[in-house]
Amino acid sequence: NLFKGLMKNKEQDKVYEEIVEIVETKGDDNKDKKNLEQLYDINNDFIGWLEIEQTTINYPIMQSKDKPNFYLDRDFYKNYSSYGTPYISEQCNINMSDNIVIYGHHMKNKAMFGALEDYKKEEFYNNHQIITFETLDKKTEFQIFAVFKTTAYSDNSFKYYEYINFQNINDYDNYIKKCKEVNDLGEEDFDDLWDGEEENPEVSSCTPCRSYT
């Protein structure tokens, strides 16, 4: 019932609140570095930490290549969770792939990637353009240059999740062309924001299915 559902959400929220406390525990000589090593020691499926400041998106990112979509319904500790945990496509290599596809649930309470829905509002986008992704090795900031809605597995949809490694310049150009065609930000904004960098995270959610790159 509704009460049980709310209690379950609170339990799942608590799990991630505890994880945030772990990563925010820093030594005096590492004030700007998250405590990611401890998370990796707990679960070596842990890849890095994704954050969009001043939003609810502040989560560990997982990858389980031998069990695709494992974290679709598992929390950081591998227990069942309707929230799941944001995870990287099993086809991606975090160090080598041109694009890194990151999946996460669209929750009505804004948990997981639910806040991505707010990018429909121009003012929200203007104030939240930067995605920070930190791994054990480095911390990188990415600027969002395209926002679009697509039907993931329709024959006529933009299959963004297939653009992971570009075989040649034509593949790369086709990907950029597709992003520009479906981009909700407008052609002028796209040209201003796209900087030609090939490595790029694609943050994807569903229900409704929206993708942000």
Backbone as ProteinMPNN parsed JSONL, in Angstrom:
{"seq_chain_A": "NLFKGLMKNKEQDKVYEEIVEIVETKGDDNKDKKNLEQLYDINNDFIGWLEIEQTTINYPIMQSKDKPNFYLDRDFYKNYSSYGTPYISEQCNINMSDNIVIYGHHMKNKAMFGALEDYKKEEFYNNHQIITFETLDKKTEFQIFAVFKTTAYSDNSFKYYEYINFQNINDYDNYIKKCKEVNDLGEEDFDDLWDGEEENPEVSSCTPCRSYT", "coords_chain_A": {"N_chain_A": [[0.832, -1.192, 0.0], [0.229, 2.427, 0.011], [1.467, 3.542, 2.302], [3.396, 1.599, 2.997], [4.937, 1.762, 0.719], [5.987, 4.375, 0.903], [7.517, 4.123, 3.223], [9.382, 2.267, 2.351], [10.698, 3.752, 0.406], [11.92, 5.664, 2.043], [13.712, 4.057, 3.428], [15.397, 3.307, 1.344], [16.337, 5.796, 0.562], [17.844, 6.384, 2.812], [19.959, 4.576, 2.629], [21.5, 5.678, 0.539], [22.037, 8.176, 1.557], [23.772, 7.505, 3.616], [25.915, 6.556, 2.113], [26.702, 8.868, 0.802], [27.665, 10.275, 3.002], [29.946, 8.787, 3.521], [31.577, 9.288, 1.22], [31.949, 11.992, 1.447], [33.636, 12.293, 3.54], [36.669, 13.491, 4.156], [40.237, 13.754, 4.173], [42.471, 16.144, 5.726], [44.363, 16.924, 3.88], [43.189, 16.461, 1.478], [40.97, 18.051, 0.584], [39.37, 18.608, -1.602], [38.836, 16.218, -2.76], [36.865, 13.362, -3.153], [36.066, 10.635, -0.949], [36.533, 8.022, -2.383], [37.834, 5.589, -2.457], [37.114, 4.019, -0.274], [34.515, 3.255, -0.897], [35.013, 1.643, -3.122], [36.397, -0.422, -1.9], [34.343, -1.586, -0.484], [32.576, -2.423, -2.484], [33.595, -3.628, -5.428], [32.465, -3.202, -7.888], [32.022, -0.617, -8.139], [32.493, 2.361, -9.929], [32.706, 5.167, -10.134], [31.818, 8.582, -9.176], [28.943, 10.495, -9.69], [27.76, 13.776, -10.124], [25.521, 16.517, -10.132], [25.545, 19.685, -9.309], [23.503, 21.235, -6.795], [21.253, 19.761, -7.297], [19.329, 16.704, -6.947], [20.895, 14.745, -7.936], [23.452, 12.899, -7.115], [25.362, 10.56, -6.858], [26.738, 7.172, -6.502], [28.322, 5.427, -9.203], [27.96, 2.473, -10.97], [29.247, -0.609, -12.449], [28.687, -3.669, -14.013], [29.887, -5.882, -15.868], [29.682, -8.603, -16.414], [27.156, -9.184, -15.589], [24.842, -7.776, -17.031], [22.79, -4.899, -16.538], [22.411, -5.447, -13.857], [22.338, -3.664, -11.702], [20.0, -2.382, -12.082], [17.926, -3.001, -10.416], [19.126, -3.152, -7.917], [20.719, -2.088, -4.914], [23.603, -0.181, -3.767], [24.828, -2.025, -2.144], [24.156, -4.403, -3.231], [21.674, -5.363, -2.596], [18.142, -5.972, -3.071], [16.398, -3.319, -4.657], [14.025, -0.934, -5.522], [14.804, 1.491, -6.428], [17.241, 0.983, -7.59], [20.64, 1.424, -8.751], [22.521, 3.959, -10.29], [24.173, 3.07, -13.312], [26.808, 2.037, -15.564], [26.698, 1.226, -19.002], [27.322, -2.12, -20.026], [28.807, -2.341, -22.29], [30.605, -0.331, -22.361], [33.894, 1.001, -21.881], [35.444, 2.474, -19.322], [37.834, 3.825, -19.519], [38.477, 3.951, -22.2], [36.349, 4.165, -24.047], [34.547, 6.24, -26.375], [32.1, 7.431, -25.784], [30.332, 7.368, -22.723], [27.771, 5.597, -21.497], [25.329, 6.116, -19.142], [22.968, 4.753, -17.043], [19.931, 5.337, -15.224], [17.168, 5.228, -12.919], [14.046, 6.968, -13.404], [12.588, 8.541, -10.939], [9.584, 9.401, -9.253], [9.806, 10.935, -6.976], [12.008, 12.437, -7.391], [14.335, 11.11, -6.88], [17.33, 9.208, -7.749], [17.721, 9.499, -11.196], [15.607, 11.21, -11.511], [15.529, 13.977, -11.411], [16.402, 14.825, -13.878], [14.283, 15.38, -15.475], [13.723, 18.011, -15.032], [15.221, 19.429, -16.797], [13.709, 20.195, -18.902], [12.96, 22.728, -18.471], [14.057, 25.884, -19.302], [15.319, 27.728, -17.594], [16.218, 26.095, -15.528], [18.083, 24.491, -16.88], [19.938, 26.489, -17.607], [21.076, 27.052, -15.156], [22.244, 24.717, -14.354], [24.38, 23.378, -15.835], [26.626, 21.796, -15.713], [28.085, 18.621, -15.4], [29.64, 16.625, -13.061], [32.021, 14.131, -12.949], [33.673, 11.792, -11.139], [36.315, 9.562, -10.813], [38.341, 6.895, -9.432], [40.75, 7.67, -10.355], [40.649, 10.218, -11.572], [39.093, 13.498, -11.785], [36.512, 14.932, -13.589], [34.898, 17.547, -15.377], [31.965, 18.043, -17.234], [30.212, 19.777, -19.778], [26.799, 20.1, -20.426], [25.554, 19.66, -23.606], [23.447, 18.876, -25.138], [20.019, 18.026, -24.936], [17.531, 15.663, -24.955], [14.532, 13.849, -25.876], [13.632, 10.502, -26.413], [12.367, 7.477, -27.91], [13.406, 4.543, -26.728], [13.772, 1.931, -27.997], [12.594, 1.971, -30.504], [12.194, 1.61, -34.038], [12.519, 3.945, -35.463], [13.751, 5.695, -33.768], [16.343, 7.67, -32.123], [19.089, 5.939, -31.56], [20.954, 6.367, -29.29], [22.477, 4.95, -27.474], [23.953, 3.182, -28.893], [26.101, 4.476, -29.838], [28.977, 4.268, -28.851], [31.68, 3.642, -29.311], [33.45, 5.195, -31.815], [33.961, 4.202, -35.069], [35.027, 5.484, -37.221], [35.468, 8.76, -38.74], [33.092, 9.379, -39.968], [31.138, 8.001, -38.497], [31.334, 9.402, -36.137], [30.614, 12.024, -36.962], [27.994, 11.515, -37.723], [26.798, 10.878, -35.303], [26.974, 13.365, -33.949], [25.405, 14.892, -35.669], [22.9, 13.66, -35.31], [22.436, 14.209, -32.576], [22.19, 16.964, -32.748], [19.894, 17.213, -34.287], [17.833, 16.252, -32.636], [18.02, 17.724, -30.376], [16.758, 19.511, -27.646], [17.555, 21.973, -26.815], [17.978, 23.748, -28.811], [19.298, 24.864, -31.975], [21.122, 26.998, -32.036], [22.099, 27.149, -29.397], [23.306, 24.643, -29.272], [25.457, 24.837, -31.098], [26.962, 26.732, -29.771], [27.695, 25.393, -27.451], [28.801, 22.865, -28.057], [31.977, 21.513, -28.104], [33.664, 19.932, -29.521], [34.963, 17.868, -28.249], [35.565, 14.397, -27.952], [35.218, 12.41, -25.976], [32.62, 11.689, -23.775], [29.949, 11.815, -21.437], [26.835, 10.093, -21.434], [23.891, 10.611, -19.98], [21.214, 8.807, -18.993], [17.709, 8.333, -18.611], [14.422, 7.017, -17.715], [10.819, 6.6, -18.158], [9.123, 9.191, -17.955], [11.144, 8.393, -20.847], [14.133, 10.022, -21.068], [17.055, 11.537, -22.413], [20.274, 12.766, -21.734], [23.043, 14.583, -22.695]], "CA_chain_A": [[0.0, 0.0, 0.0], [0.962, 3.685, -0.08], [2.309, 3.718, 3.486], [4.552, 0.714, 2.874], [5.785, 2.296, -0.338], [6.703, 5.535, 1.427], [8.528, 3.633, 4.168], [10.437, 1.631, 1.565], [11.47, 4.843, -0.195], [12.747, 6.26, 3.096], [14.804, 3.113, 3.684], [16.332, 3.391, 0.224], [16.979, 7.115, 0.673], [18.82, 6.315, 3.901], [21.137, 3.862, 2.122], [22.333, 6.58, -0.245], [22.5, 9.227, 2.457], [24.942, 6.956, 4.307], [27.012, 6.486, 1.146], [27.166, 10.25, 0.626], [28.469, 10.598, 4.183], [31.249, 8.133, 3.36], [32.408, 9.945, 0.208], [32.237, 13.366, 1.85], [34.636, 12.252, 4.611], [37.947, 13.754, 3.496], [41.358, 14.132, 5.014], [42.836, 17.562, 5.665], [45.19, 17.191, 2.702], [42.412, 16.134, 0.284], [39.695, 18.727, 0.809], [38.559, 18.631, -2.817], [38.748, 14.864, -3.302], [35.917, 12.505, -2.462], [36.622, 9.402, -0.39], [36.003, 6.973, -3.242], [38.517, 4.323, -2.23], [36.368, 3.221, 0.693], [33.396, 2.651, -1.606], [35.542, 0.559, -3.954], [36.716, -1.532, -1.0], [33.081, -2.222, -0.112], [32.0, -3.055, -3.674], [34.496, -3.292, -6.534], [31.719, -2.807, -9.089], [31.981, 0.843, -8.097], [33.33, 2.974, -10.962], [32.96, 6.58, -9.866], [30.755, 9.358, -8.539], [28.33, 11.47, -10.586], [27.078, 14.842, -9.387], [25.124, 17.788, -10.718], [25.371, 20.507, -8.107], [22.203, 21.844, -6.486], [20.183, 18.847, -7.695], [19.371, 15.454, -6.177], [21.799, 13.798, -8.605], [24.701, 12.847, -6.35], [25.287, 9.114, -6.657], [27.777, 6.278, -7.006], [28.07, 4.833, -10.512], [28.415, 1.094, -10.933], [29.287, -1.343, -13.713], [28.8, -5.115, -13.842], [29.93, -6.336, -17.255], [29.268, -10.007, -16.521], [25.727, -9.233, -15.278], [24.262, -6.523, -17.541], [21.573, -4.379, -15.893], [22.293, -5.967, -12.49], [22.016, -2.588, -10.756], [18.685, -1.829, -12.394], [17.088, -3.198, -9.222], [19.982, -3.463, -6.771], [21.374, -0.914, -4.345], [25.064, -0.234, -3.765], [25.246, -3.219, -1.413], [23.638, -5.524, -4.013], [20.372, -5.788, -2.105], [17.058, -5.539, -3.947], [15.959, -1.938, -4.48], [13.284, -0.401, -6.67], [15.593, 2.632, -6.909], [18.428, 0.573, -8.301], [21.798, 2.314, -8.612], [22.984, 4.34, -11.627], [25.23, 2.171, -13.77], [27.35, 2.226, -16.906], [26.454, 0.131, -19.933], [28.38, -3.14, -20.028], [29.589, -2.2, -23.514], [31.533, 0.801, -22.21], [35.152, 0.921, -21.152], [35.533, 3.8, -18.719], [39.096, 4.478, -19.883], [38.748, 3.932, -23.63], [35.188, 4.439, -24.897], [34.319, 7.633, -26.756], [30.942, 7.841, -24.996], [30.021, 6.533, -21.554], [26.317, 5.616, -21.309], [24.995, 5.894, -17.738], [21.533, 4.574, -16.869], [19.388, 5.492, -13.884], [15.709, 5.303, -12.915], [13.315, 8.229, -13.253], [11.707, 8.366, -9.786], [8.666, 10.525, -9.096], [10.235, 11.769, -5.852], [13.252, 13.072, -7.851], [15.495, 10.279, -6.567], [18.092, 8.701, -8.88], [17.818, 10.502, -12.261], [14.325, 11.893, -11.651], [15.724, 15.425, -11.59], [16.68, 15.148, -15.275], [13.048, 15.913, -16.063], [13.723, 19.468, -14.876], [15.927, 20.069, -17.903], [12.726, 20.733, -19.844], [12.835, 24.145, -18.157], [15.257, 26.602, -19.747], [15.988, 28.328, -16.442], [16.939, 25.018, -14.82], [19.265, 24.16, -17.674], [20.908, 27.587, -17.525], [21.718, 27.043, -13.844], [22.768, 23.38, -14.028], [24.957, 22.907, -17.095], [27.849, 21.032, -15.511], [28.075, 17.294, -14.789], [30.955, 16.244, -12.53], [32.204, 12.681, -12.84], [34.957, 11.539, -10.486], [36.696, 8.163, -10.65], [39.471, 6.735, -8.521], [41.95, 8.244, -10.972], [40.57, 11.624, -11.971], [37.83, 14.213, -11.67], [36.282, 15.635, -14.848], [33.647, 18.276, -15.51], [31.424, 18.05, -18.586], [29.102, 20.7, -19.983], [25.695, 19.512, -21.172], [25.376, 20.376, -24.867], [22.221, 18.434, -25.791], [18.98, 17.429, -24.104], [16.517, 15.172, -25.885], [13.645, 12.757, -25.516], [13.571, 9.523, -27.486], [11.837, 6.155, -27.584], [14.677, 3.827, -26.73], [13.929, 0.773, -28.868], [11.787, 2.112, -31.704], [12.999, 1.569, -35.269], [12.765, 5.305, -35.956], [14.295, 6.538, -32.704], [17.787, 7.904, -32.072], [19.664, 4.905, -30.7], [22.151, 7.004, -28.738], [23.231, 3.968, -26.702], [24.803, 2.417, -29.8], [27.264, 5.308, -30.169], [29.918, 4.141, -27.742], [33.005, 3.788, -29.912], [33.35, 5.613, -33.208], [34.897, 3.457, -35.909], [35.653, 6.421, -38.15], [34.979, 10.125, -38.619], [31.697, 9.403, -40.405], [30.333, 7.599, -37.336], [31.38, 10.53, -35.204], [29.814, 13.112, -37.536], [26.594, 11.101, -37.709], [26.353, 11.018, -33.915], [26.793, 14.792, -33.679], [24.261, 15.32, -36.472], [21.693, 13.156, -34.646], [22.253, 15.0, -31.355], [21.752, 18.303, -33.132], [18.53, 17.118, -34.801], [16.843, 15.984, -31.58], [18.334, 18.555, -29.221], [15.709, 20.425, -27.182], [18.124, 23.264, -26.44], [17.983, 24.644, -29.97], [20.504, 24.777, -32.797], [22.084, 28.049, -31.667], [22.739, 26.731, -28.157], [24.155, 23.497, -29.567], [26.693, 25.315, -31.72], [27.731, 27.454, -28.758], [28.148, 24.512, -26.377], [29.592, 21.721, -28.52], [33.365, 21.956, -28.192], [34.457, 19.025, -30.338], [35.555, 16.782, -27.471], [34.943, 13.131, -28.305], [34.814, 11.682, -24.789], [31.41, 12.366, -23.342], [29.004, 10.948, -20.74], [25.428, 10.188, -21.797], [23.123, 10.295, -18.778], [19.931, 8.394, -19.546], [16.677, 7.909, -17.677], [13.226, 6.533, -18.383], [9.484, 6.79, -17.546], [9.343, 9.051, -19.394], [12.556, 8.189, -21.206], [14.825, 11.212, -21.546], [18.491, 11.365, -22.426], [21.004, 14.034, -21.553], [24.411, 14.317, -23.086]], "C_chain_A": [[0.874, 1.252, 0.0], [1.913, 3.875, 1.086], [3.566, 2.861, 3.387], [5.515, 1.221, 1.799], [6.609, 3.478, 0.124], [7.808, 5.111, 2.389], [9.695, 2.999, 3.421], [11.31, 2.686, 0.904], [12.405, 5.475, 0.816], [13.942, 5.365, 3.416], [15.865, 3.211, 2.589], [17.056, 4.737, 0.21], [18.098, 7.071, 1.71], [20.099, 5.625, 3.451], [22.072, 4.831, 1.407], [22.801, 7.786, 0.56], [23.749, 8.764, 3.204], [26.148, 6.893, 3.382], [27.587, 7.877, 0.885], [28.041, 10.666, 1.798], [29.865, 9.993, 4.071], [32.124, 8.925, 2.393], [32.759, 11.377, 0.579], [33.221, 13.438, 3.007], [36.015, 12.358, 3.985], [39.024, 14.088, 4.522], [41.709, 15.586, 4.83], [43.622, 17.915, 4.411], [44.446, 16.883, 1.397], [41.027, 16.76, 0.368], [38.779, 18.688, -0.408], [38.348, 17.242, -3.417], [37.778, 14.025, -2.475], [36.604, 11.22, -2.002], [36.056, 8.199, -1.153], [36.62, 5.608, -2.963], [37.74, 3.423, -1.272], [35.165, 2.547, 0.033], [33.862, 1.489, -2.471], [35.895, -0.654, -3.1], [35.459, -2.301, -0.594], [32.505, -3.005, -1.283], [32.842, -2.67, -4.876], [33.798, -3.167, -7.891], [31.613, -1.284, -9.184], [32.976, 1.437, -9.087], [33.681, 4.411, -10.633], [31.742, 7.254, -9.264], [30.271, 10.436, -9.502], [27.564, 12.504, -9.778], [26.723, 16.001, -10.303], [24.747, 18.675, -9.548], [23.985, 21.133, -8.03], [21.036, 21.058, -7.093], [20.274, 17.621, -6.793], [20.314, 14.428, -6.798], [23.178, 13.884, -7.96], [24.884, 11.395, -5.917], [26.546, 8.364, -7.091], [27.349, 5.715, -8.355], [28.728, 3.458, -10.552], [28.596, 0.55, -12.354], [29.519, -2.824, -13.411], [28.738, -5.752, -15.218], [29.445, -7.766, -17.42], [27.795, -10.205, -16.187], [25.087, -7.917, -15.719], [22.951, -6.173, -16.835], [21.376, -4.889, -14.464], [21.81, -4.887, -11.531], [20.729, -1.848, -11.124], [17.755, -1.934, -11.192], [17.898, -3.673, -8.012], [20.594, -2.171, -6.237], [22.884, -1.115, -4.342], [25.587, -1.505, -3.109], [24.711, -4.501, -2.043], [22.345, -6.109, -3.459], [19.283, -5.285, -3.057], [16.642, -4.112, -3.615], [15.203, -1.493, -5.724], [13.982, 0.83, -7.239], [16.688, 2.17, -7.867], [19.592, 1.484, -7.95], [22.248, 2.698, -10.014], [24.186, 3.494, -12.052], [25.591, 2.449, -15.222], [27.043, 0.996, -17.749], [27.638, -0.828, -19.949], [29.256, -3.042, -21.27], [30.667, -1.131, -23.403], [32.791, 0.411, -21.458], [35.442, 2.323, -20.628], [36.787, 4.558, -19.147], [39.287, 4.645, -21.385], [37.562, 4.349, -24.507], [35.04, 5.928, -25.182], [33.149, 8.217, -25.978], [30.72, 6.859, -23.863], [28.52, 6.672, -21.286], [25.998, 5.214, -19.865], [23.48, 5.848, -17.59], [21.122, 4.779, -15.413], [17.884, 5.667, -13.948], [15.204, 6.744, -12.818], [12.305, 8.017, -12.136], [10.85, 9.616, -9.593], [9.071, 11.465, -7.965], [11.577, 12.454, -6.124], [14.503, 12.283, -7.487], [16.111, 9.73, -7.857], [18.151, 9.792, -9.966], [16.492, 11.225, -12.502], [14.464, 13.377, -11.929], [16.033, 15.8, -13.038], [15.458, 15.732, -15.967], [13.017, 17.439, -16.007], [14.446, 20.185, -16.006], [14.987, 20.507, -19.024], [12.568, 22.237, -19.65], [14.146, 24.864, -18.489], [16.033, 27.178, -18.569], [16.791, 27.285, -15.664], [18.209, 24.655, -15.577], [20.336, 25.236, -17.535], [21.695, 27.561, -16.221], [22.367, 25.71, -13.475], [23.378, 22.737, -15.275], [26.121, 21.94, -16.92], [27.58, 19.696, -14.809], [29.498, 16.999, -14.317], [31.008, 14.733, -12.367], [33.606, 12.418, -12.312], [35.172, 10.045, -10.33], [37.837, 8.089, -9.644], [40.707, 7.448, -9.037], [41.87, 9.733, -11.26], [39.164, 12.178, -11.764], [37.665, 15.07, -12.922], [34.935, 16.346, -14.812], [33.243, 18.312, -16.977], [30.282, 19.06, -18.666], [28.043, 20.02, -20.855], [25.474, 20.32, -22.444], [24.114, 19.932, -25.602], [21.303, 17.786, -24.774], [17.899, 16.933, -25.048], [15.716, 14.024, -25.296], [13.558, 11.803, -26.693], [12.897, 8.252, -26.991], [12.969, 5.168, -27.788], [14.797, 2.742, -27.801], [12.999, 0.789, -30.073], [12.7, 2.136, -32.933], [13.387, 2.972, -35.742], [13.401, 6.228, -34.925], [15.805, 6.722, -32.864], [18.383, 6.923, -31.07], [21.018, 5.392, -30.16], [23.065, 6.012, -28.037], [24.114, 3.083, -27.581], [26.073, 3.186, -30.168], [28.225, 5.321, -28.993], [31.351, 4.316, -28.223], [32.845, 4.11, -31.392], [34.42, 4.898, -34.035], [35.656, 4.369, -36.872], [34.998, 7.79, -37.991], [33.522, 10.238, -39.049], [30.751, 9.004, -39.278], [30.218, 8.756, -36.354], [30.497, 11.678, -35.685], [28.333, 12.778, -37.492], [26.001, 11.228, -36.304], [26.067, 12.487, -33.589], [25.586, 15.332, -34.434], [22.958, 14.904, -35.801], [21.404, 13.952, -33.373], [21.683, 16.373, -31.683], [20.296, 18.293, -33.595], [17.493, 16.998, -33.688], [17.003, 16.905, -30.377], [17.214, 19.534, -28.878], [16.236, 21.815, -26.86], [18.133, 24.259, -27.599], [19.321, 24.621, -30.675], [21.561, 25.792, -32.385], [22.831, 27.666, -30.404], [23.689, 25.57, -28.401], [25.495, 23.952, -30.125], [27.573, 26.046, -30.717], [28.384, 26.509, -27.764], [29.04, 23.373, -26.842], [31.024, 22.159, -28.784], [34.263, 20.994, -28.958], [35.128, 17.91, -29.567], [34.828, 15.478, -27.788], [34.475, 12.372, -27.077], [33.675, 12.424, -24.111], [30.514, 11.397, -22.581], [27.588, 11.166, -21.254], [24.621, 9.705, -20.601], [21.687, 10.03, -19.204], [18.975, 7.929, -18.461], [15.445, 7.503, -18.45], [11.982, 6.887, -17.58], [9.227, 8.224, -17.094], [10.816, 8.97, -19.722], [13.143, 9.473, -21.774], [16.326, 10.948, -21.49], [19.167, 12.716, -22.405], [22.462, 13.771, -21.837], [25.237, 15.596, -23.076]], "O_chain_A": [[2.102, 1.161, -0.009], [3.045, 4.321, 0.894], [4.67, 3.335, 3.658], [6.734, 1.126, 1.94], [7.788, 3.588, -0.21], [8.904, 5.672, 2.372], [10.852, 3.167, 3.804], [12.53, 2.533, 0.846], [13.551, 5.791, 0.496], [15.048, 5.853, 3.647], [17.065, 3.199, 2.863], [18.241, 4.81, -0.115], [19.165, 7.651, 1.509], [21.196, 6.029, 3.837], [23.282, 4.818, 1.633], [23.853, 8.355, 0.269], [24.679, 9.545, 3.403], [27.275, 7.144, 3.808], [28.8, 8.045, 0.762], [29.054, 11.339, 1.607], [30.849, 10.611, 4.476], [33.282, 9.207, 2.699], [33.749, 11.923, 0.091], [33.605, 14.533, 3.418], [36.482, 11.412, 3.35], [38.745, 14.632, 5.591], [41.277, 16.203, 3.856], [43.568, 19.047, 3.93], [45.02, 17.03, 0.318], [40.022, 16.062, 0.234], [37.557, 18.729, -0.271], [37.738, 17.115, -4.478], [37.865, 13.987, -1.248], [37.593, 10.782, -2.59], [35.217, 7.46, -0.64], [35.989, 4.58, -3.21], [37.714, 2.204, -1.444], [34.832, 1.408, 0.359], [33.186, 0.463, -2.549], [35.71, -1.791, -3.534], [35.502, -3.513, -0.386], [32.005, -4.116, -1.107], [32.816, -1.517, -5.307], [34.458, -3.041, -8.922], [31.166, -0.743, -10.196], [34.151, 1.072, -9.093], [34.821, 4.835, -10.827], [30.767, 6.601, -8.893], [31.067, 11.193, -10.058], [26.814, 12.162, -8.864], [27.523, 16.414, -11.143], [23.743, 18.439, -8.877], [23.384, 21.505, -9.038], [19.973, 21.615, -7.366], [21.185, 17.512, -5.973], [20.508, 13.35, -6.236], [23.955, 14.802, -8.22], [24.604, 11.035, -4.773], [27.316, 8.84, -7.925], [26.158, 5.549, -8.618], [29.901, 3.304, -10.211], [28.159, 1.163, -13.328], [30.423, -3.185, -12.657], [27.661, -6.121, -15.686], [28.862, -8.11, -18.448], [27.235, -11.266, -16.462], [24.819, -7.045, -14.893], [22.118, -7.041, -16.573], [20.279, -4.772, -13.919], [20.981, -5.145, -10.658], [20.413, -0.81, -10.542], [16.904, -1.072, -10.974], [17.431, -4.474, -7.201], [20.943, -1.273, -7.004], [23.382, -2.114, -4.86], [26.653, -2.006, -3.468], [24.807, -5.572, -1.444], [21.964, -7.225, -3.813], [19.477, -4.295, -3.763], [16.545, -3.739, -2.446], [15.685, -1.656, -6.845], [13.776, 1.177, -8.402], [17.023, 2.863, -8.828], [19.536, 2.226, -6.97], [22.349, 1.817, -10.869], [25.092, 3.236, -11.261], [24.81, 3.008, -15.992], [27.12, -0.134, -17.267], [28.796, -0.413, -19.892], [30.347, -3.612, -21.295], [31.545, -1.04, -24.261], [32.761, -0.396, -20.529], [35.66, 3.25, -21.408], [36.805, 5.789, -19.139], [40.162, 5.398, -21.812], [37.771, 4.844, -25.614], [35.363, 6.77, -24.344], [33.199, 9.373, -25.557], [30.902, 5.653, -24.032], [28.054, 7.743, -20.895], [26.348, 4.12, -19.422], [22.786, 6.793, -17.968], [21.864, 4.439, -14.491], [17.368, 6.199, -14.93], [15.851, 7.612, -12.231], [11.272, 7.383, -12.352], [11.326, 10.741, -9.75], [8.727, 12.647, -7.981], [12.206, 12.986, -5.209], [15.617, 12.734, -7.754], [15.493, 9.781, -8.921], [18.592, 10.906, -9.68], [16.278, 11.788, -13.575], [13.621, 13.971, -12.602], [15.937, 16.973, -13.398], [15.583, 16.488, -16.93], [12.367, 18.084, -16.83], [14.31, 21.398, -16.166], [15.427, 21.126, -19.993], [12.102, 22.939, -20.547], [15.212, 24.482, -18.005], [17.263, 27.124, -18.545], [17.899, 27.557, -15.202], [19.28, 24.528, -14.984], [21.514, 24.922, -17.365], [22.846, 27.995, -16.179], [22.971, 25.584, -12.409], [22.937, 21.674, -15.711], [26.559, 21.325, -17.893], [26.932, 19.65, -13.763], [30.449, 17.112, -15.092], [30.145, 14.134, -11.725], [34.6, 12.771, -12.947], [34.323, 9.341, -9.783], [38.245, 9.102, -9.076], [41.604, 7.792, -8.268], [42.877, 10.439, -11.205], [38.194, 11.439, -11.593], [38.557, 15.839, -13.278], [33.955, 15.818, -14.286], [34.067, 18.575, -17.854], [29.484, 19.183, -17.737], [28.361, 19.439, -21.893], [25.234, 21.526, -22.38], [23.742, 20.551, -26.598], [21.752, 17.086, -23.867], [17.396, 17.706, -25.864], [16.144, 13.336, -24.37], [13.427, 12.233, -27.839], [12.864, 7.986, -25.789], [13.438, 4.981, -28.911], [15.837, 2.647, -28.454], [12.653, -0.266, -30.604], [13.83, 2.62, -32.872], [14.444, 3.164, -36.342], [13.572, 7.419, -35.184], [16.452, 6.019, -33.64], [18.193, 7.072, -29.863], [22.075, 4.884, -30.536], [24.281, 6.199, -28.002], [24.932, 2.319, -27.068], [27.006, 2.62, -30.739], [28.271, 6.286, -28.231], [32.137, 5.046, -27.619], [32.181, 3.38, -32.128], [35.613, 4.977, -33.743], [36.776, 4.066, -37.284], [34.076, 7.952, -37.192], [32.793, 11.097, -38.552], [29.685, 9.599, -39.119], [29.146, 9.043, -35.819], [29.723, 12.239, -34.91], [27.504, 13.655, -37.25], [24.851, 11.633, -36.139], [25.025, 12.804, -33.015], [24.828, 16.14, -33.898], [22.016, 15.693, -35.726], [20.258, 14.326, -33.12], [20.805, 16.879, -30.983], [19.55, 19.237, -33.335], [16.407, 17.571, -33.779], [16.191, 16.858, -29.453], [16.775, 20.3, -29.735], [15.452, 22.741, -26.652], [18.278, 25.464, -27.392], [20.357, 24.387, -30.053], [22.754, 25.488, -32.383], [24.049, 27.828, -30.328], [24.765, 25.515, -27.805], [26.548, 23.499, -29.674], [28.799, 25.985, -30.807], [29.486, 26.772, -27.284], [29.938, 22.953, -26.113], [31.266, 23.063, -29.584], [35.474, 21.201, -29.042], [35.805, 17.076, -30.168], [33.6, 15.462, -27.882], [33.421, 11.74, -27.126], [33.748, 13.634, -23.898], [30.329, 10.264, -23.025], [27.184, 12.305, -21.487], [24.663, 8.525, -20.252], [21.015, 10.924, -19.717], [19.362, 7.233, -17.522], [15.4, 7.618, -19.674], [12.074, 7.406, -16.468], [9.119, 8.442, -15.887], [11.651, 9.434, -18.946], [12.713, 9.955, -22.822], [16.804, 10.221, -20.619], [18.681, 13.683, -22.992], [23.053, 12.843, -21.285], [26.429, 15.564, -23.382]]}, "name": "protein", "num_of_chains": 1, "seq": "NLFKGLMKNKEQDKVYEEIVEIVETKGDDNKDKKNLEQLYDINNDFIGWLEIEQTTINYPIMQSKDKPNFYLDRDFYKNYSSYGTPYISEQCNINMSDNIVIYGHHMKNKAMFGALEDYKKEEFYNNHQIITFETLDKKTEFQIFAVFKTTAYSDNSFKYYEYINFQNINDYDNYIKKCKEVNDLGEEDFDDLWDGEEENPEVSSCTPCRSYT"}
